[in-house]
């Protein structure tokens, strides 16, 4: 029975890591186009110092956010390589494999990376609190924040066994 439990945990961890890689790769693919769209909206909906300030903030945010996504992706790819190596190396020793999966602590380490991204988003979307126009303009970033929050919650539920298969 223990072998089946280890196998189930192994398969859940594998899917969890892949899901998060897909999530971050998707964000990386979309962020540039969404920022360009937001800049066009800023140009057409805002004026003066408010427009210039938001454009500068967006430029800084884009560079930082893309860098954070790349760092998170690198970290999770490294985690996945270690995970796969451990599976191969320890496949005949289920007890050790189970302990190694726990030691890797994929959920918490992935969620720490997602939290960093969510914090960067929170810093920019907090600008939406001051003006309804800015809130509408920043809608794509508000959606990104929600996606990251749901991703972190999903990771926790999946790893905690909240989903019954």
XYZ file of N, CA and C in Angstrom:
495
model
N 0.822 -1.197 0.000
C 0.000 0.000 0.000
C 0.866 1.261 0.000
N 1.956 1.245 0.715
C 2.849 2.405 0.793
C 3.376 2.778 -0.590
N 3.657 1.780 -1.423
C 4.151 2.059 -2.770
C 3.115 2.823 -3.583
N 1.851 2.467 -3.431
C 0.795 3.179 -4.160
C 0.668 4.622 -3.688
N 0.822 4.831 -2.414
C 0.759 6.189 -1.863
C 1.922 7.040 -2.391
N 3.107 6.471 -2.413
C 4.279 7.173 -2.939
C 4.081 7.473 -4.421
N 3.573 6.486 -5.169
C 3.336 6.689 -6.600
C 2.314 7.794 -6.831
N 1.241 7.797 -6.057
C 0.225 8.849 -6.190
C 0.847 10.211 -5.901
N 1.603 10.322 -4.832
C 2.255 11.580 -4.468
C 3.229 12.019 -5.553
N 3.948 11.073 -6.085
C 4.895 11.347 -7.166
C 4.178 11.929 -8.385
N 3.074 11.307 -8.772
C 2.320 11.777 -9.937
C 1.685 13.142 -9.687
N 1.218 13.381 -8.478
C 0.653 14.691 -8.133
C 1.735 15.757 -8.210
N 2.903 15.472 -7.651
C 3.999 16.449 -7.677
C 4.436 16.751 -9.110
N 4.497 15.716 -9.933
C 4.881 15.901 -11.330
C 3.897 16.836 -12.029
N 2.629 16.592 -11.880
C 1.605 17.443 -12.503
C 1.644 18.853 -11.932
N 1.846 18.955 -10.645
C 1.886 20.264 -9.993
C 3.033 21.106 -10.552
N 4.192 20.510 -10.686
C 5.341 21.253 -11.222
C 5.065 21.657 -12.665
N 4.564 20.734 -13.468
C 4.275 21.052 -14.869
C 3.207 22.119 -15.003
N 2.172 22.043 -14.185
C 1.117 23.056 -14.205
C 1.700 24.443 -13.954
N 2.565 24.550 -12.976
C 3.148 25.847 -12.639
C 4.109 26.345 -13.714
N 4.836 25.434 -14.337
C 5.678 25.840 -15.466
C 4.813 26.394 -16.599
N 3.727 25.710 -16.907
C 2.814 26.189 -17.953
C 2.228 27.555 -17.601
N 1.848 27.723 -16.348
C 1.288 28.997 -15.890
C 2.285 30.137 -16.106
N 3.511 29.939 -15.678
C 4.519 30.997 -15.788
C 4.944 31.237 -17.232
N 5.048 30.187 -18.008
C 5.371 30.368 -19.427
C 4.273 31.157 -20.130
N 3.023 30.893 -19.767
C 1.907 31.645 -20.328
C 1.958 33.113 -19.951
N 2.252 33.394 -18.690
C 2.382 34.791 -18.263
C 3.504 35.488 -19.016
N 4.622 34.810 -19.160
C 5.760 35.405 -19.860
C 5.420 35.709 -21.315
N 4.683 34.798 -21.954
C 4.293 35.013 -23.355
C 3.345 36.201 -23.497
N 2.475 36.403 -22.540
C 1.416 37.404 -22.668
C 1.763 38.785 -22.121
N 2.711 38.866 -21.215
C 2.941 40.127 -20.505
C 3.311 41.274 -21.440
N 4.153 41.036 -22.400
C 4.580 42.127 -23.288
C 3.409 42.708 -24.054
N 2.577 41.849 -24.635
C 1.414 42.324 -25.398
C 0.435 43.050 -24.488
N 0.241 42.535 -23.294
C -0.696 43.188 -22.373
C -0.173 44.548 -21.911
N 1.106 44.657 -21.671
C 1.684 45.952 -21.285
C 1.550 46.948 -22.438
N 1.795 46.506 -23.654
C 1.630 47.399 -24.816
C 0.187 47.875 -24.932
N -0.741 46.969 -24.723
C -2.158 47.335 -24.756
C -2.487 48.339 -23.657
N -1.948 48.107 -22.469
C -2.171 49.033 -21.355
C -1.584 50.407 -21.681
N -0.410 50.437 -22.289
C 0.212 51.717 -22.657
C -0.646 52.484 -23.656
N -1.226 51.782 -24.598
C -2.117 52.436 -25.562
C -3.325 53.027 -24.839
N -3.863 52.289 -23.897
C -4.999 52.792 -23.118
C -4.600 53.999 -22.274
N -3.410 53.948 -21.702
C -2.921 55.088 -20.915
C -2.812 56.316 -21.807
N -2.232 56.150 -22.974
C -2.080 57.261 -23.933
C -3.423 57.878 -24.308
N -4.425 57.041 -24.464
C -5.707 57.560 -24.934
C -6.640 58.010 -23.811
N -6.426 57.521 -22.591
C -7.379 57.825 -21.513
C -6.853 58.805 -20.458
N -5.568 58.967 -20.368
C -5.003 59.832 -19.333
C -4.263 61.002 -19.962
N -3.999 62.007 -19.125
C -3.306 63.195 -19.620
C -2.239 63.644 -18.637
N -1.344 64.443 -19.143
C -0.358 65.149 -18.330
C 0.529 64.246 -17.499
N 0.775 64.705 -16.272
C 1.688 64.024 -15.356
C 1.183 62.636 -14.985
N -0.123 62.486 -14.866
C -0.691 61.176 -14.532
C -0.322 60.150 -15.611
N -0.435 60.563 -16.875
C -0.090 59.680 -17.989
C 1.400 59.355 -17.968
N 2.240 60.360 -17.856
C 3.683 60.150 -17.870
C 4.141 59.282 -16.694
N 3.583 59.533 -15.536
C 3.939 58.756 -14.349
C 3.572 57.284 -14.519
N 2.378 57.032 -15.019
C 1.944 55.651 -15.196
C 2.763 54.946 -16.285
N 3.112 55.656 -17.338
C 3.938 55.053 -18.391
C 5.317 54.667 -17.855
N 5.915 55.533 -17.017
C 7.205 55.205 -16.406
C 7.067 54.003 -15.469
N 6.015 54.009 -14.684
C 5.767 52.907 -13.755
C 5.587 51.596 -14.510
N 4.860 51.636 -15.614
C 4.640 50.432 -16.422
C 5.941 49.906 -17.024
N 6.783 50.798 -17.495
C 8.062 50.381 -18.073
C 8.930 49.689 -17.017
N 8.995 50.289 -15.824
C 9.761 49.679 -14.729
C 9.158 48.338 -14.320
N 7.836 48.325 -14.208
C 7.147 47.094 -13.825
C 7.418 45.979 -14.828
N 7.295 46.269 -16.110
C 7.472 45.236 -17.139
C 8.853 44.597 -17.044
N 9.883 45.422 -16.945
C 11.246 44.884 -16.866
C 11.414 44.016 -15.617
N 10.940 44.503 -14.492
C 11.066 43.767 -13.238
C 10.243 42.482 -13.262
N 9.002 42.572 -13.723
C 8.109 41.428 -13.697
C 8.603 40.313 -14.621
N 9.053 40.685 -15.806
C 9.595 39.676 -16.725
C 10.814 38.995 -16.110
N 11.661 39.758 -15.466
C 12.835 39.193 -14.813
C 12.422 38.228 -13.697
N 11.419 38.598 -12.918
C 10.939 37.730 -11.839
C 10.342 36.436 -12.390
N 9.621 36.536 -13.502
C 9.051 35.330 -14.117
C 10.170 34.408 -14.587
N 11.172 34.978 -15.245
C 12.295 34.165 -15.736
C 13.017 33.496 -14.566
N 13.218 34.225 -13.479
C 13.863 33.637 -12.297
C 13.029 32.494 -11.730
N 11.720 32.701 -11.652
C 10.833 31.656 -11.137
C 10.856 30.438 -12.050
N 10.819 30.673 -13.351
C 10.887 29.555 -14.302
C 12.195 28.783 -14.157
N 13.294 29.497 -14.062
C 14.593 28.840 -13.886
C 14.599 27.976 -12.623
N 14.067 28.533 -11.550
C 14.023 27.807 -10.283
C 13.183 26.535 -10.411
N 12.002 26.661 -11.022
C 11.105 25.506 -11.121
C 11.657 24.473 -12.098
N 12.299 24.905 -13.182
C 12.953 23.949 -14.076
C 14.053 23.188 -13.340
N 14.829 23.886 -12.529
C 15.860 23.214 -11.733
C 15.227 22.218 -10.757
N 14.153 22.631 -10.113
C 13.428 21.758 -9.199
C 12.941 20.507 -9.930
N 12.440 20.695 -11.122
C 11.923 19.572 -11.909
C 13.048 18.611 -12.315
N 14.205 19.152 -12.643
C 15.348 18.287 -12.966
C 15.761 17.457 -11.756
N 15.816 18.083 -10.600
C 16.157 17.357 -9.371
C 15.097 16.300 -9.096
N 13.845 16.683 -9.240
C 12.728 15.773 -9.029
C 12.869 14.547 -9.930
N 13.109 14.767 -11.201
C 13.241 13.650 -12.142
C 14.470 12.796 -11.849
N 15.570 13.421 -11.467
C 16.772 12.670 -11.107
C 16.489 11.784 -9.897
N 15.850 12.358 -8.896
C 15.532 11.595 -7.690
C 14.617 10.420 -7.991
N 13.653 10.636 -8.862
C 12.742 9.546 -9.237
C 13.534 8.413 -9.870
N 14.415 8.757 -10.765
C 15.221 7.747 -11.452
C 16.150 7.039 -10.470
N 16.817 7.808 -9.654
C 17.818 7.259 -8.750
C 17.195 6.438 -7.623
N 16.055 6.891 -7.119
C 15.457 6.250 -5.945
C 14.224 5.400 -6.272
N 14.010 5.109 -7.531
C 12.777 4.419 -7.929
C 12.595 3.053 -7.284
N 13.643 2.407 -6.897
C 13.532 1.087 -6.275
C 13.420 1.149 -4.751
N 13.443 2.353 -4.205
C 13.380 2.505 -2.751
C 12.224 3.472 -2.417
N 10.993 2.986 -2.362
C 9.839 3.872 -2.173
C 9.915 4.735 -0.908
N 10.495 4.191 0.164
C 10.577 4.975 1.405
C 11.453 6.208 1.198
N 12.584 5.996 0.555
C 13.495 7.110 0.291
C 12.883 8.100 -0.701
N 12.213 7.581 -1.693
C 11.573 8.441 -2.688
C 10.519 9.320 -2.026
N 9.739 8.737 -1.143
C 8.734 9.507 -0.406
C 9.358 10.614 0.424
N 10.442 10.297 1.110
C 11.140 11.309 1.923
C 11.735 12.407 1.048
N 12.267 12.015 -0.116
C 12.881 12.998 -1.008
C 11.830 13.955 -1.568
N 10.661 13.434 -1.887
C 9.571 14.291 -2.367
C 9.200 15.305 -1.299
N 9.125 14.844 -0.057
C 8.830 15.758 1.050
C 9.952 16.783 1.220
N 11.201 16.338 1.108
C 12.344 17.237 1.280
C 12.361 18.327 0.217
N 12.014 17.967 -1.020
C 11.998 18.964 -2.096
C 10.972 20.058 -1.826
N 9.881 19.707 -1.166
C 8.854 20.679 -0.773
C 8.466 21.578 -1.945
N 8.091 20.932 -3.038
C 7.792 21.651 -4.278
C 6.723 22.723 -4.094
N 5.675 22.414 -3.368
C 4.568 23.367 -3.232
C 5.021 24.662 -2.577
N 5.678 24.556 -1.449
C 6.092 25.773 -0.755
C 7.133 26.559 -1.548
N 8.060 25.868 -2.183
C 9.073 26.605 -2.934
C 8.476 27.240 -4.190
N 7.560 26.558 -4.845
C 6.890 27.156 -6.005
C 6.029 28.326 -5.555
N 5.277 28.133 -4.483
C 4.407 29.214 -4.012
C 5.192 30.443 -3.565
N 6.393 30.264 -3.044
C 7.224 31.424 -2.691
C 7.542 32.242 -3.938
N 7.825 31.560 -5.038
C 8.084 32.262 -6.298
C 6.822 32.950 -6.804
N 5.694 32.285 -6.707
C 4.436 32.892 -7.144
C 4.059 34.078 -6.251
N 4.359 33.976 -4.962
C 4.098 35.087 -4.047
C 4.927 36.319 -4.415
N 6.165 36.108 -4.826
C 7.015 37.222 -5.253
C 6.397 37.918 -6.459
N 5.897 37.132 -7.402
C 5.227 37.710 -8.580
C 3.942 38.438 -8.175
N 3.180 37.831 -7.292
C 1.936 38.458 -6.842
C 2.212 39.777 -6.120
N 3.300 39.821 -5.361
C 3.683 41.055 -4.659
C 4.045 42.151 -5.666
N 4.776 41.792 -6.715
C 5.121 42.781 -7.746
C 3.855 43.298 -8.418
N 2.921 42.422 -8.658
C 1.640 42.849 -9.240
C 0.866 43.720 -8.267
N 0.887 43.350 -7.010
C 0.151 44.117 -6.001
C 0.671 45.555 -5.938
N 1.969 45.713 -6.075
C 2.549 47.052 -6.028
C 1.994 47.947 -7.138
N 1.828 47.397 -8.341
C 1.338 48.223 -9.439
C -0.189 48.324 -9.437
N -0.882 47.249 -9.103
C -2.342 47.337 -9.134
C -2.889 48.154 -7.970
N -2.066 48.412 -6.974
C -2.518 49.292 -5.890
C -2.790 50.703 -6.413
N -2.206 51.037 -7.576
C -2.495 52.327 -8.206
C -3.960 52.429 -8.613
N -4.587 51.285 -8.825
C -5.985 51.255 -9.239
C -6.920 51.728 -8.124
N -6.448 51.705 -6.894
C -7.280 52.120 -5.771
C -7.618 53.606 -5.815
N -6.801 54.373 -6.503
C -6.999 55.830 -6.468
C -7.911 56.364 -7.570
N -8.161 55.564 -8.606
C -8.917 56.090 -9.742
C -9.566 54.942 -10.516
N -10.840 55.081 -10.812
C -11.567 54.044 -11.546
C -11.020 53.860 -12.963
N -10.579 54.956 -13.609
C -10.000 54.829 -14.955
C -8.745 53.967 -14.933
N -7.903 54.200 -13.955
C -6.670 53.428 -13.848
C -7.001 51.966 -13.545
N -8.007 51.741 -12.728
C -8.408 50.368 -12.426
C -8.814 49.633 -13.694
N -9.589 50.275 -14.536
C -10.012 49.651 -15.790
C -8.814 49.422 -16.703
N -7.942 50.396 -16.789
C -6.751 50.284 -17.642
C -5.862 49.123 -17.192
N -5.757 48.918 -15.905
C -4.881 47.875 -15.355
C -5.572 46.515 -15.208
N -6.750 46.371 -15.780
C -7.500 45.117 -15.657
C -6.681 43.872 -15.998
N -5.892 43.849 -17.071
C -5.103 42.629 -17.342
C -4.178 42.255 -16.182
N -3.621 43.240 -15.513
C -2.726 42.959 -14.393
C -3.513 42.471 -13.178
N -4.724 42.983 -13.012
C -5.596 42.491 -11.945
C -5.936 41.019 -12.188
N -6.142 40.657 -13.440
C -6.421 39.263 -13.788
C -5.190 38.404 -13.492
N -4.005 38.879 -13.838
C -2.772 38.134 -13.550
C -2.668 37.847 -12.049
N -2.949 38.862 -11.253
C -2.875 38.687 -9.793
C -3.827 37.592 -9.334
N -5.048 37.619 -9.849
C -6.032 36.596 -9.485
C -5.568 35.204 -9.909
N -5.017 35.105 -11.104
C -4.532 33.812 -11.597
C -3.437 33.277 -10.670
N -2.524 34.131 -10.264
C -1.453 33.699 -9.365
C -2.007 33.276 -8.003
N -2.964 34.024 -7.490
C -3.555 33.667 -6.199
C -4.288 32.335 -6.282
N -5.020 32.125 -7.367
C -5.700 30.849 -7.543
C -4.698 29.708 -7.729
N -3.613 29.978 -8.432
C -2.569 28.975 -8.616
C -1.964 28.553 -7.288
N -1.670 29.523 -6.420
C -1.095 29.201 -5.115
C -2.079 28.389 -4.274
N -3.341 28.788 -4.293
C -4.365 28.055 -3.534
C -4.521 26.631 -4.076
N -4.516 26.492 -5.396
C -4.613 25.176 -6.007
C -3.437 24.297 -5.599
N -2.240 24.853 -5.633
C -1.052 24.099 -5.228
C -1.199 23.581 -3.803
N -1.644 24.444 -2.910
C -1.808 24.061 -1.506
C -2.851 22.950 -1.361
N -3.979 23.102 -2.028
C -5.038 22.094 -1.934
C -4.578 20.764 -2.506
N -3.928 20.806 -3.641
C -3.480 19.577 -4.298
C -2.449 18.856 -3.435
N -1.513 19.582 -2.928
C -0.455 18.965 -2.110
C -0.979 18.504 -0.768
N -1.991 19.197 -0.278
C -2.537 18.830 1.029
C -3.514 17.676 0.978
N -3.749 17.158 -0.219
C -4.661 16.024 -0.339
C -6.123 16.413 -0.301
N -6.413 17.710 -0.507
C -7.797 18.166 -0.457
C -8.608 17.645 -1.637
N -7.939 17.270 -2.700
C -8.623 16.710 -3.861
C -8.580 15.195 -3.762
N -9.719 14.594 -3.888
C -9.807 13.142 -3.823
C -9.913 12.624 -5.245
N -9.077 11.680 -5.574
C -9.067 11.120 -6.934
C -9.653 9.727 -6.900
